[in-house]
Coordinates of C-alpha atoms in Angstrom, one line a residue:
X27 CA -8.0 7.3 -9.1
X28 CA -4.8 7.2 -11.2
X29 CA -3.1 3.9 -11.9
X30 CA 0.4 3.1 -13.2
X31 CA 1.8 0.4 -15.3
X32 CA 4.5 -1.8 -13.9
X33 CA 7.1 0.1 -15.9
X34 CA 5.9 3.4 -14.5
X35 CA 5.8 2.1 -11.0
X36 CA 9.3 0.6 -11.2
X37 CA 10.6 3.9 -12.6
X38 CA 9.0 5.9 -9.7
X39 CA 10.3 3.4 -7.0
X40 CA 13.7 2.8 -8.6
X41 CA 13.5 -0.8 -7.6
X42 CA 13.3 -4.4 -9.0
X43 CA 10.1 -6.1 -10.2
X44 CA 10.4 -8.6 -7.2
X45 CA 10.3 -5.7 -4.8
X46 CA 7.2 -4.3 -6.5
X47 CA 5.5 -7.7 -6.2
X48 CA 6.6 -8.0 -2.6
X49 CA 5.0 -4.6 -1.8
X50 CA 1.8 -5.7 -3.4
X51 CA 1.8 -9.0 -1.5
X52 CA 2.3 -7.1 1.7
X53 CA -0.6 -4.8 1.0
X54 CA 1.5 -1.7 0.7
X55 CA 0.6 -1.1 -3.0
X56 CA -2.9 -1.8 -4.3
X57 CA -3.1 -3.5 -7.7
X58 CA -5.8 -4.5 -10.2
X59 CA -5.8 -6.2 -13.6
X60 CA -5.2 -4.0 -16.6
X61 CA -8.5 -3.8 -18.5
X62 CA -6.6 -3.7 -21.8
X63 CA -4.6 -6.9 -20.9
X64 CA -5.8 -9.0 -17.9
X65 CA -2.4 -10.7 -17.9
X66 CA -0.8 -7.4 -16.7
X67 CA -1.4 -5.4 -13.6
X68 CA -1.9 -1.7 -12.8
X69 CA -0.7 -0.1 -9.6
X70 CA -2.3 2.6 -7.5
X71 CA -0.3 5.8 -8.1
X72 CA -0.8 7.2 -4.6
X73 CA 0.6 4.1 -3.0
X74 CA 3.6 4.1 -5.3
X75 CA 4.2 7.8 -4.6
X76 CA 4.0 7.3 -0.9
X77 CA 6.6 4.6 -0.9
X78 CA 8.8 6.5 -3.3
X79 CA 8.8 9.5 -1.0
X80 CA 9.5 7.3 2.0
X81 CA 12.5 5.8 0.4
X82 CA 13.7 9.2 -0.7
X83 CA 13.5 10.5 2.9
X84 CA 11.1 13.3 2.0
X85 CA 8.4 12.6 4.5
X86 CA 7.0 15.4 6.5
X87 CA 6.7 15.1 10.3
X88 CA 3.0 14.6 10.3
X89 CA 3.4 11.8 7.7
X90 CA 5.9 10.1 9.9
X91 CA 3.5 10.3 12.9
X92 CA 0.7 8.9 10.8
X93 CA 2.8 6.0 9.5
X94 CA 4.2 5.1 12.9
X95 CA 1.0 3.2 13.6
X96 CA 1.3 1.2 10.4
X97 CA 4.4 -0.9 10.4
X98 CA 6.3 2.2 11.7
X99 CA 8.3 3.1 14.7
X100 CA 7.3 1.7 18.1
X101 CA 4.3 3.6 19.6
X102 CA 4.3 1.9 23.1
X103 CA 7.0 0.7 25.5
X104 CA 6.8 -3.0 26.3
X105 CA 9.1 -5.5 28.0
X106 CA 7.2 -8.6 26.7
X107 CA 8.5 -9.3 23.2
X108 CA 10.4 -7.8 20.4
X109 CA 11.8 -8.6 16.9
X110 CA 15.5 -7.7 16.4
X111 CA 17.6 -8.6 13.3
X112 CA 15.0 -11.1 12.2
X113 CA 14.7 -12.9 15.5
X114 CA 11.8 -13.0 17.9
X115 CA 12.4 -12.6 21.6
X116 CA 10.2 -13.3 24.6
X117 CA 11.4 -11.2 27.6
X118 CA 15.0 -11.5 26.1
X119 CA 14.8 -15.2 25.3
X120 CA 15.0 -16.4 21.7
X121 CA 11.4 -17.7 20.9
X122 CA 12.6 -20.2 18.4
X123 CA 15.1 -21.7 20.9
X124 CA 12.5 -21.6 23.6
X125 CA 10.0 -23.5 21.4
X126 CA 12.4 -26.5 21.2
X127 CA 11.1 -27.8 24.5
X128 CA 8.6 -25.3 26.1
X129 CA 4.9 -25.6 26.3
X130 CA 2.3 -22.9 26.0
X131 CA 1.8 -23.0 29.8
X132 CA 5.5 -22.3 30.3
X133 CA 5.4 -19.6 27.7
X134 CA 2.5 -17.9 29.5
X135 CA 4.5 -18.0 32.7
X136 CA 7.5 -16.3 31.0
X137 CA 5.3 -13.7 29.2
X138 CA 3.4 -12.9 32.4
X139 CA 6.7 -12.5 34.3
X140 CA 5.7 -15.2 36.8
X141 CA 2.5 -17.2 36.9
X142 CA 0.9 -20.4 38.2
X143 CA 0.6 -23.5 36.0
X144 CA -2.6 -23.4 33.9
X145 CA -5.4 -25.5 35.2
X146 CA -8.8 -26.2 33.7
X147 CA -12.2 -27.5 34.9
X148 CA -12.9 -29.2 31.5
X149 CA -13.4 -33.0 31.6
X150 CA -12.6 -35.5 28.9
X151 CA -15.4 -36.0 26.4
X152 CA -16.2 -32.4 25.8
X153 CA -17.1 -31.1 22.3
X154 CA -14.4 -30.4 19.7
X155 CA -12.3 -27.2 19.7
X156 CA -14.6 -24.3 18.8
X157 CA -13.8 -20.7 18.1
X158 CA -17.5 -19.8 18.5
X159 CA -17.5 -21.4 21.9
X160 CA -14.5 -19.2 22.9
X161 CA -16.3 -16.0 21.8
X162 CA -19.4 -17.0 23.8
X163 CA -17.5 -17.9 26.9
X164 CA -15.5 -14.7 26.9
X165 CA -18.6 -12.6 26.2
X166 CA -20.3 -14.2 29.2
X167 CA -17.4 -13.2 31.5
X168 CA -17.1 -9.6 30.4
X169 CA -20.2 -8.3 32.3
X170 CA -19.4 -10.4 35.3
X171 CA -15.6 -9.9 35.8
X172 CA -14.3 -7.0 37.8
X173 CA -12.7 -4.0 36.0
X174 CA -8.9 -4.3 35.9
X175 CA -8.0 -0.9 37.4
X176 CA -7.0 -0.6 41.1
X177 CA -6.0 -4.3 41.4
X178 CA -2.6 -5.7 42.1
X179 CA -0.5 -7.6 39.6
X180 CA -0.8 -10.7 41.7
X181 CA -4.6 -10.5 41.5
X182 CA -4.5 -9.8 37.8
X183 CA -2.2 -12.8 37.2
X184 CA -4.6 -15.0 39.0
X185 CA -7.5 -13.7 36.9
X186 CA -5.4 -14.1 33.7
X187 CA -5.0 -17.7 34.5
X188 CA -8.8 -18.0 34.9
X189 CA -9.4 -16.2 31.6
X190 CA -6.8 -18.4 29.8
X191 CA -8.5 -21.5 31.2
X192 CA -11.8 -20.2 29.8
X193 CA -10.3 -19.9 26.4
X194 CA -8.5 -23.2 26.7
X195 CA -11.8 -25.0 27.6
X196 CA -13.3 -23.9 24.3
X197 CA -10.3 -24.2 22.0
X198 CA -8.5 -27.2 23.6
X199 CA -11.0 -29.2 25.6
X200 CA -9.6 -32.0 27.6
X201 CA -8.6 -33.2 31.1
X202 CA -7.0 -30.5 33.3
X203 CA -3.9 -32.6 34.0
X204 CA -2.9 -32.7 30.3
X205 CA -0.8 -30.1 28.5
X206 CA -2.7 -27.9 26.0
X207 CA -0.9 -29.2 22.9
X208 CA -1.7 -32.8 24.0
X209 CA -5.4 -31.9 24.5
X210 CA -5.5 -30.5 21.0
X211 CA -3.8 -33.6 19.5
X212 CA -6.3 -35.8 21.4
X213 CA -9.3 -33.7 20.3
X214 CA -8.2 -33.9 16.7
X215 CA -7.2 -37.5 17.0
X216 CA -3.7 -36.7 15.7
X217 CA -1.2 -37.8 18.3
X218 CA 1.6 -37.7 15.8
X219 CA 1.0 -33.9 15.5
X220 CA 1.5 -33.2 19.2
X221 CA 5.1 -31.9 19.0
X222 CA 4.4 -29.6 16.1
X223 CA 1.3 -28.3 17.8
X224 CA 3.4 -27.5 20.9
X225 CA 6.0 -25.7 18.8
X226 CA 3.3 -23.7 17.0
X227 CA 1.6 -22.6 20.2
X228 CA 4.9 -21.4 21.7
X229 CA 5.9 -19.5 18.5
X230 CA 2.5 -17.8 18.1
X231 CA 2.1 -16.8 21.8
X232 CA 3.2 -13.2 21.3
X233 CA 4.4 -10.9 18.5
X234 CA 5.0 -7.5 19.9
X235 CA 2.3 -4.8 19.0
X236 CA 0.4 -6.6 16.2
X237 CA -3.1 -5.5 15.4
X238 CA -4.9 -7.8 17.9
X239 CA -2.5 -7.1 20.7
X240 CA -2.9 -3.4 20.2
X241 CA -6.6 -3.8 20.3
X242 CA -6.3 -5.8 23.6
X243 CA -4.1 -3.1 25.1
X244 CA -6.5 -0.3 24.1
X245 CA -9.3 -2.2 25.8
X246 CA -7.2 -2.8 28.9
X247 CA -6.1 0.8 29.0
X248 CA -9.7 1.9 29.6
X249 CA -9.8 -0.3 32.7
X250 CA -12.0 -3.0 31.2
X251 CA -11.8 -6.6 32.5
X252 CA -9.0 -8.9 31.3
X253 CA -11.7 -11.0 29.6
X254 CA -12.8 -8.0 27.6
X255 CA -9.2 -7.4 26.5
X256 CA -8.9 -10.9 25.2
X257 CA -12.3 -10.7 23.5
X258 CA -11.1 -7.6 21.7
X259 CA -7.9 -9.4 20.6
X260 CA -9.8 -12.4 19.5
X261 CA -12.3 -10.4 17.4
X262 CA -9.4 -8.5 15.7
X263 CA -7.5 -11.8 15.1
X264 CA -10.3 -13.1 12.9
X265 CA -9.5 -10.5 10.1
X266 CA -8.1 -11.9 6.8
X267 CA -5.1 -9.5 7.2
X268 CA -4.2 -11.1 10.5
X269 CA -5.0 -14.5 12.1
X270 CA -7.3 -15.6 9.2
X271 CA -4.6 -15.0 6.6
X272 CA -4.2 -18.8 6.4
X273 CA -7.5 -18.9 4.4
X274 CA -5.8 -16.9 1.6
X275 CA -3.0 -19.6 1.7
X276 CA -5.6 -22.3 1.4
X277 CA -7.3 -20.5 -1.5
X278 CA -3.9 -20.2 -3.3
X279 CA -3.2 -23.9 -2.8
X280 CA -6.5 -24.7 -4.5
X281 CA -5.5 -22.6 -7.5
X282 CA -2.0 -24.3 -7.4
X283 CA -3.7 -27.7 -7.6
X284 CA -5.8 -26.5 -10.6
X285 CA -3.3 -24.6 -12.7
X286 CA 0.2 -25.1 -11.2
X287 CA 2.2 -23.0 -8.7
X288 CA 3.7 -20.3 -11.0
X289 CA 0.5 -19.7 -12.9
X290 CA -1.4 -19.5 -9.6
X291 CA 0.9 -16.8 -8.3
X292 CA 0.9 -14.8 -11.5
X293 CA -2.9 -15.0 -11.7
X294 CA -3.2 -13.8 -8.1
X295 CA -0.9 -10.9 -8.6
X296 CA -2.6 -9.9 -11.9
X297 CA -5.9 -9.8 -10.1
X298 CA -4.5 -7.3 -7.5
X299 CA -4.7 -9.8 -4.6
X300 CA -2.2 -10.2 -1.8
X301 CA -0.1 -13.2 -1.6
X302 CA -0.7 -13.9 2.1
X303 CA 1.7 -16.9 2.1
X304 CA 4.9 -14.8 1.5
X305 CA 6.8 -12.1 3.3
X306 CA 6.5 -10.2 6.5
X307 CA 7.6 -6.6 7.1
X308 CA 9.4 -7.5 10.3
X309 CA 11.4 -10.4 8.8
X310 CA 13.2 -9.2 5.6
X311 CA 15.2 -12.5 5.5
X312 CA 12.3 -14.8 6.3
X313 CA 9.7 -15.3 9.0
X314 CA 11.7 -17.1 11.8
X315 CA 8.5 -18.7 13.1
X316 CA 7.9 -20.4 9.7
X317 CA 11.4 -21.6 9.6
X318 CA 11.1 -23.0 13.1
X319 CA 7.9 -24.9 12.2
X320 CA 8.6 -26.1 8.6
X321 CA 11.7 -28.1 9.6
X322 CA 9.6 -30.5 11.8
X323 CA 7.2 -32.0 9.3
X324 CA 7.2 -33.1 5.7
X325 CA 5.9 -30.4 3.4
X326 CA 3.0 -31.6 1.2
X327 CA 4.0 -31.4 -2.6
X328 CA 1.6 -28.6 -3.5
X329 CA 3.0 -26.5 -0.7
X330 CA 6.5 -27.2 -1.7
X331 CA 5.8 -26.2 -5.3
X332 CA 4.1 -23.0 -4.1
X333 CA 7.0 -22.1 -1.9
X334 CA 9.6 -22.6 -4.6
X335 CA 7.7 -20.7 -7.3
X336 CA 6.6 -17.9 -5.0
X337 CA 10.1 -17.2 -3.6
X338 CA 11.4 -17.0 -7.1
X339 CA 8.7 -14.7 -8.5
X340 CA 7.9 -12.6 -5.4
X341 CA 11.4 -12.5 -3.9
X342 CA 10.0 -13.2 -0.4
X343 CA 10.2 -16.3 1.8
X344 CA 7.1 -18.0 3.1
X345 CA 5.7 -16.8 6.4
X346 CA 4.0 -18.3 9.4
X347 CA 0.5 -18.3 7.7
X348 CA 2.0 -20.6 5.1
X349 CA 3.5 -22.8 7.7
X350 CA 0.3 -23.1 9.7
X351 CA -1.7 -24.0 6.5
X352 CA 1.0 -26.5 5.5
X353 CA 1.1 -28.1 8.9
X354 CA -2.7 -28.5 8.9
X355 CA -2.5 -30.2 5.5
X356 CA 0.4 -32.4 6.5
X357 CA -1.3 -33.8 9.6
X358 CA -4.8 -33.7 8.1
X359 CA -6.1 -31.4 10.8
X360 CA -9.5 -29.7 10.7
X361 CA -9.6 -26.8 8.3
X362 CA -10.0 -24.2 11.1
X363 CA -6.9 -25.6 13.0
X364 CA -4.7 -22.6 12.1
X365 CA -7.1 -20.0 13.7
X366 CA -7.7 -22.3 16.7
X367 CA -3.9 -22.5 17.3
X368 CA -3.4 -18.8 16.7
X369 CA -6.3 -17.9 19.1
X370 CA -5.2 -20.2 21.9
X371 CA -1.6 -19.2 21.7
X372 CA -2.1 -15.5 21.3
X373 CA -4.5 -15.4 24.3
X374 CA -1.4 -15.8 26.5
X375 CA 0.2 -12.8 24.9
X376 CA -2.9 -10.6 25.0
X377 CA -3.2 -11.2 28.7
X378 CA 0.5 -10.3 29.2
X379 CA 0.1 -7.0 27.3
X380 CA -3.2 -6.2 29.1
X381 CA -1.5 -6.6 32.5
X382 CA 1.5 -4.5 31.4
X383 CA -0.8 -1.8 30.0
X384 CA -2.9 -1.7 33.2
X385 CA 0.4 -1.5 35.2
X386 CA 1.4 1.6 33.2
X387 CA -1.7 3.4 34.3
X388 CA -2.0 5.1 30.8
X389 CA -5.1 5.4 28.6
X390 CA -4.3 4.8 24.9
X391 CA -6.0 7.7 23.1
X392 CA -4.4 8.9 19.9
X393 CA -5.5 12.1 18.1
X394 CA -6.9 12.0 14.6
X395 CA -5.4 14.1 11.8
X396 CA -8.6 15.6 10.5
X397 CA -9.0 15.3 6.7
X398 CA -12.7 16.2 6.2
X399 CA -14.5 19.4 5.1
X400 CA -13.3 22.7 6.6
X401 CA -15.2 23.3 9.8
X402 CA -17.6 26.2 9.9
X403 CA -16.1 28.3 12.8
X404 CA -18.9 30.8 12.7
X405 CA -21.0 31.2 15.8
X406 CA -24.3 29.2 15.9
X407 CA -26.0 32.0 17.8

């Protein structure tokens, strides 16, 4: 597998070093340390060539189709959310503005295009928020709940409320008359974090056709129960390139504390690792969700140093994964708080997309572009 030096990659891309680093941090270009000089990096030639051809407008039609499913053009119609000019909208409403006062329950009602207020059977004194409990509870419902096909939207909304309650019982245990962000703040014994938790839940509720939402829609398109769609989304969310990206931020912060921010960034890039704290392909001018969160709590010094150094070296602003990790540190929340928040919030979005997909009546079934050995077309007789 051929590798290029930074100079060769920059020449092929006809771009600045910051853009090269940004493409590495986004996972678009693979990198590894140079065996001859570990302080330098080498870049995968095929990735560089693909981006160079894309920028030059020389992609073939099949390449365009293949890339549409990877940060490409829209592949499904949806009326739930969209990102336009660096702004996130929920059914036409600016999500950052909506997060100023809304709760997750109100956000679910908006995304579901009409819903009852969430209620839960959980009583005070239940165990702490648990992602494992959410998986177990959803898996227990999958074989018991009815398939989603052939049922009215009103019936599906009623079941969506029940599924969201199941998730909430596991991830935000507490009395049913209390808002979910307050239940989380109480469970974690951090009442001063309640407003930031509320904002985070609203801002994370939906994000168009991200990986976990697409997985949920595929499951729903087959007619599976709503609980199965949410379970699919939850499983996908746990990946380190998605909802678990905050772990990469935490690891980077540990390195910052050991060697300093700039050295931590340079070491990470030289090792060919992604900088999960920076950049987002849909927000070239900065992740609006991060901006909406970071202005509401004091940034811990190590996070502030990382942000300043990273934005200078990489040329990208911090993203929502950085903001969630910083918020957890600022309020001394449990280490798994970011994934708990992400899972609880995004469950509302998965349910909205599942119901929309069911209403479309379409099965999501892409074709594969075969790249294996030439088939033997001779008769087997």
